[in-house]
CSV table of C-alpha atoms in Angstrom, one decimal:
chain,number,residue,atom,x,y,z
Y,315,MET,CA,20.0,-11.2,-16.4
Y,316,ALA,CA,17.9,-9.7,-19.3
Y,317,ALA,CA,17.0,-6.0,-19.2
Y,318,PHE,CA,13.7,-5.0,-17.8
Y,319,ASP,CA,11.2,-5.9,-20.6
Y,320,TRP,CA,9.1,-2.7,-20.3
Y,321,ARG,CA,7.3,-3.2,-23.6
Y,322,THR,CA,5.8,-6.5,-22.4
Y,323,HIS,CA,5.1,-5.1,-19.0
Y,324,PHE,CA,3.2,-2.0,-20.2
Y,325,ALA,CA,1.6,-3.7,-23.2
Y,326,PRO,CA,-1.7,-4.5,-21.4
Y,327,PHE,CA,-2.1,-0.9,-20.3
Y,328,ILE,CA,-1.2,0.5,-23.7
Y,329,ASP,CA,-3.9,-1.8,-25.2
Y,330,TYR,CA,-6.3,-0.6,-22.5
Y,331,LEU,CA,-5.8,3.0,-23.6
Y,332,ASN,CA,-6.2,2.1,-27.3
Y,333,ASN,CA,-9.4,0.3,-26.5
Y,334,SER,CA,-10.6,3.2,-24.3
Y,335,ASP,CA,-10.5,5.9,-27.0
Y,336,GLN,CA,-7.2,7.2,-25.7
Y,337,LYS,CA,-5.0,6.3,-28.7
Y,338,ALA,CA,-3.2,9.7,-28.5
Y,339,TRP,CA,-2.3,9.1,-24.9
Y,340,ALA,CA,-1.1,5.6,-25.8
Y,341,GLU,CA,1.2,7.0,-28.5
Y,342,THR,CA,2.6,9.7,-26.2
Y,343,LEU,CA,3.1,7.3,-23.3
Y,344,THR,CA,5.0,4.9,-25.5
Y,345,GLY,CA,7.4,7.6,-26.5
Y,346,GLN,CA,7.9,8.6,-22.9
Y,347,LEU,CA,8.6,5.0,-21.9
Y,348,ILE,CA,11.2,4.6,-24.7
Y,349,ARG,CA,13.0,7.7,-23.4
Y,350,ARG,CA,12.8,6.4,-19.8
Y,351,PHE,CA,13.9,2.8,-20.3
Y,352,GLU,CA,15.9,2.9,-23.5
Y,353,ASP,CA,17.3,6.3,-24.2
Y,354,ASN,CA,18.2,7.2,-20.6
Y,355,PRO,CA,18.0,4.1,-18.3
Y,356,HIS,CA,18.5,4.4,-14.6
Y,357,GLY,CA,21.8,3.0,-13.4
Y,358,ASP,CA,20.2,1.0,-10.6
Y,359,MET,CA,17.7,-0.7,-12.8
Y,360,ALA,CA,19.5,-4.1,-12.9
Y,361,ARG,CA,19.9,-4.1,-9.1
Y,362,TRP,CA,16.2,-3.4,-8.6
Y,363,GLN,CA,15.1,-6.0,-11.1
Y,364,ALA,CA,17.4,-8.6,-9.5
Y,365,ALA,CA,15.8,-7.8,-6.1
Y,366,LEU,CA,12.3,-8.2,-7.6
Y,367,GLU,CA,13.2,-11.5,-9.2
Y,368,ALA,CA,14.6,-12.8,-5.9
Y,369,LEU,CA,11.2,-12.7,-4.3
Y,370,PRO,CA,9.6,-16.2,-3.9
Y,371,LYS,CA,7.7,-17.2,-7.0
Y,372,ASN,CA,6.5,-20.7,-6.6
Y,373,VAL,CA,4.2,-20.1,-3.6
Y,374,SER,CA,0.5,-19.9,-3.3
Y,375,ALA,CA,-0.2,-16.3,-2.2
Y,376,ASN,CA,-3.2,-14.4,-1.1
Y,377,VAL,CA,-3.2,-10.6,-1.1
Y,378,GLU,CA,-5.2,-8.5,1.4
Y,379,LEU,CA,-5.8,-4.9,0.3
Y,380,ASN,CA,-8.2,-3.8,3.0
Y,381,SER,CA,-5.9,-4.0,6.0
Y,382,SER,CA,-3.5,-1.3,7.3
Y,383,ALA,CA,-0.6,-3.2,5.9
Y,384,VAL,CA,-1.1,-4.4,2.3
Y,385,THR,CA,-0.4,-8.0,3.0
Y,386,VAL,CA,0.9,-10.9,0.8
Y,387,ALA,CA,0.3,-14.1,2.7
Y,388,SER,CA,0.4,-17.9,2.3
Y,389,ASP,CA,-1.3,-20.7,4.1
Y,390,GLN,CA,2.0,-22.5,4.4
Y,391,PRO,CA,5.2,-20.9,5.9
Y,392,LEU,CA,8.0,-20.3,3.5
Y,393,ASN,CA,10.8,-22.8,3.4
Y,394,GLN,CA,14.3,-21.7,4.4
Y,395,GLN,CA,15.3,-20.9,0.8
Y,396,ASP,CA,12.2,-18.9,0.0
Y,397,ALA,CA,12.6,-17.0,3.3
Y,398,GLU,CA,16.2,-16.1,2.4
Y,399,HIS,CA,15.1,-15.0,-1.1
Y,400,LEU,CA,12.4,-12.9,0.4
Y,401,GLU,CA,14.7,-11.0,2.7
Y,402,LEU,CA,17.2,-10.5,-0.2
Y,403,GLY,CA,14.5,-9.1,-2.4
Y,404,LEU,CA,12.9,-6.8,0.1
Y,405,ARG,CA,16.2,-5.4,1.3
Y,406,GLY,CA,17.2,-4.9,-2.3
Y,407,LEU,CA,14.2,-2.7,-2.8
Y,408,MET,CA,15.0,-0.4,0.1
Y,409,PRO,CA,14.3,2.3,1.1
Y,410,TRP,CA,10.5,1.7,1.4
Y,411,ARG,CA,8.7,5.0,1.8
Y,412,LYS,CA,4.9,4.6,1.6
Y,413,GLY,CA,3.3,1.7,3.3
Y,414,PRO,CA,3.2,-0.4,5.4
Y,415,PHE,CA,3.4,-3.8,3.7
Y,416,ASN,CA,3.7,-7.3,4.9
Y,417,PHE,CA,5.2,-10.1,2.8
Y,418,PHE,CA,4.7,-13.6,4.2
Y,419,GLY,CA,4.9,-12.5,7.8
Y,420,THR,CA,7.8,-10.1,7.2
Y,421,HIS,CA,6.7,-6.6,8.1
Y,422,VAL,CA,8.1,-3.8,6.0
Y,423,ASP,CA,8.4,-0.8,8.3
Y,424,THR,CA,8.1,2.0,5.8
Y,425,GLU,CA,9.2,5.6,6.4
Y,426,TRP,CA,5.7,7.0,6.1
Y,427,ARG,CA,2.5,5.5,7.7
Y,428,SER,CA,0.3,5.9,4.6
Y,429,ASP,CA,-2.4,3.9,6.4
Y,430,TRP,CA,-2.9,6.8,8.8
Y,431,LYS,CA,-3.4,9.2,5.9
Y,432,TRP,CA,-5.9,6.7,4.3
Y,433,ASP,CA,-7.8,6.3,7.5
Y,434,ARG,CA,-8.2,10.1,7.8
Y,435,VAL,CA,-9.2,10.6,4.2
Y,436,ALA,CA,-11.5,7.6,3.6
Y,437,PRO,CA,-14.5,8.8,5.7
Y,438,HIS,CA,-14.7,11.9,3.5
Y,439,LEU,CA,-14.5,10.2,0.1
Y,440,ALA,CA,-17.3,9.6,-2.3
Y,441,GLU,CA,-18.0,5.9,-3.1
Y,442,LEU,CA,-15.0,4.5,-5.0
Y,443,LYS,CA,-16.6,1.3,-6.2
Y,444,GLY,CA,-16.6,1.1,-9.9
Y,445,ARG,CA,-14.6,4.2,-10.5
Y,446,THR,CA,-11.6,4.9,-12.7
Y,447,ILE,CA,-9.0,6.6,-10.5
Y,448,LEU,CA,-5.8,8.5,-11.0
Y,449,ASP,CA,-3.3,8.7,-8.1
Y,450,VAL,CA,-0.8,11.5,-8.7
Y,451,GLY,CA,2.5,11.0,-6.8
Y,452,CYS,CA,1.6,7.5,-5.8
Y,453,GLY,CA,5.0,6.4,-4.6
Y,454,SER,CA,5.1,2.6,-4.2
Y,455,GLY,CA,1.4,2.4,-4.9
Y,456,TYR,CA,0.2,1.8,-1.4
Y,457,HIS,CA,-2.9,3.9,-1.8
Y,458,CYS,CA,-3.5,2.5,-5.3
Y,459,TRP,CA,-3.9,-0.9,-3.6
Y,460,ARG,CA,-6.2,0.5,-1.0
Y,461,MET,CA,-8.3,2.1,-3.7
Y,462,ALA,CA,-8.5,-1.2,-5.5
Y,463,GLY,CA,-9.5,-2.8,-2.2
Y,464,ALA,CA,-12.3,-0.2,-2.0
Y,465,GLY,CA,-13.7,-1.6,-5.3
Y,466,ALA,CA,-12.3,0.8,-7.9
Y,467,ARG,CA,-12.7,-0.5,-11.5
Y,468,GLN,CA,-9.3,0.8,-12.7
Y,469,VAL,CA,-6.5,2.5,-10.8
Y,470,VAL,CA,-3.6,4.3,-12.4
Y,471,GLY,CA,-0.8,5.7,-10.3
Y,472,ILE,CA,1.9,8.0,-11.6
Y,473,ASP,CA,5.3,8.7,-10.0
Y,474,PRO,CA,8.6,9.2,-11.7
Y,475,GLY,CA,10.6,7.2,-9.1
Y,476,LEU,CA,11.6,3.9,-10.7
Y,477,LEU,CA,12.4,2.3,-7.4
Y,478,PHE,CA,8.7,2.9,-6.5
Y,479,MET,CA,7.7,1.1,-9.6
Y,480,PHE,CA,9.6,-2.0,-8.6
Y,481,GLN,CA,8.2,-1.9,-5.1
Y,482,PHE,CA,4.7,-1.7,-6.7
Y,483,LEU,CA,5.6,-4.8,-8.9
Y,484,ALA,CA,6.6,-6.7,-5.8
Y,485,VAL,CA,2.9,-6.7,-4.8
Y,486,LYS,CA,1.4,-6.9,-8.3
Y,487,GLY,CA,3.5,-10.0,-9.0
Y,488,TYR,CA,1.4,-11.9,-6.5
Y,489,LEU,CA,-2.0,-10.6,-7.9
Y,490,GLY,CA,-1.6,-11.3,-11.6
Y,491,ASP,CA,-3.7,-9.5,-14.1
Y,492,VAL,CA,-5.5,-6.8,-12.1
Y,493,PRO,CA,-6.6,-3.3,-13.3
Y,494,VAL,CA,-4.0,-1.5,-11.2
Y,495,ASP,CA,-1.0,0.1,-12.9
Y,496,LEU,CA,1.8,2.4,-12.1
Y,497,LEU,CA,3.3,4.6,-14.7
Y,498,PRO,CA,6.8,6.1,-14.1
Y,499,ILE,CA,5.9,9.6,-15.3
Y,500,ARG,CA,5.4,13.0,-13.9
Y,501,MET,CA,2.0,14.8,-13.8
Y,502,GLU,CA,3.4,17.2,-16.5
Y,503,ASP,CA,3.7,14.2,-18.7
Y,504,LEU,CA,-0.1,13.5,-18.7
Y,505,PRO,CA,-2.0,14.7,-21.8
Y,506,ALA,CA,-3.5,18.2,-21.5
Y,507,ASN,CA,-7.3,18.2,-21.0
Y,508,LEU,CA,-7.3,14.5,-20.1
Y,509,GLU,CA,-10.9,13.4,-19.6
Y,510,HIS,CA,-10.6,9.8,-18.5
Y,511,PHE,CA,-10.8,9.5,-14.7
Y,512,ASP,CA,-13.8,9.7,-12.4
Y,513,THR,CA,-11.6,10.6,-9.4
Y,514,THR,CA,-8.1,12.0,-8.9
Y,515,PHE,CA,-6.0,11.8,-5.8
Y,516,SER,CA,-3.0,14.0,-5.1
Y,517,MET,CA,-1.8,13.4,-1.6
Y,518,GLY,CA,1.5,14.7,-0.3
Y,519,VAL,CA,2.5,16.2,-3.6
Y,520,LEU,CA,2.3,20.0,-3.4
Y,521,TYR,CA,5.2,20.5,-1.1
Y,522,HIS,CA,7.4,18.7,-3.6
Y,523,ARG,CA,6.6,21.3,-6.3
Y,524,ARG,CA,8.9,24.2,-7.0
Y,525,SER,CA,5.8,26.3,-7.7
Y,526,PRO,CA,2.7,24.7,-6.1
């Protein structure tokens, strides 16, 4: 199995930054990704990539972003081989923290009920439709998908956990080219004085900080 092709994966977002008058950020981010994936790769990368690649590919899938569980569904039930691959892939991406998710009828019982948090926050939000959003500490990207479902124009989640990135890709793989991205970086890695986003979320982050 080939190594994770991070350059191809992040190329659309790098191009987006270059075309959005954010060339300095694009250059900085590229250097950060080189250090993350080439200079100091995580020892579990191959295992997580194998789990991601095990998920059923040749199925017609629809993704629902506006339900409590972000749901990947198909009009036809999975055949036995695809069902086995699905279980192999989802188990290989454990533990699932933020969620819940549902893949082809298999409910992923995540550690945290992020839908409860979203339901409490959503009534107090300004309109998200058409906005460019940053989600700091996004975990697996559950809230990024809910923000996209609320009509955001662009959503960028950041979280240094690489397992979270692969969990995010498990959903994105069924959506194709959508303006939702997860960057495996810390908030300290963002450019200083960044003026790019209309809305910034930071939910469940402060208590992880040594000096909030």
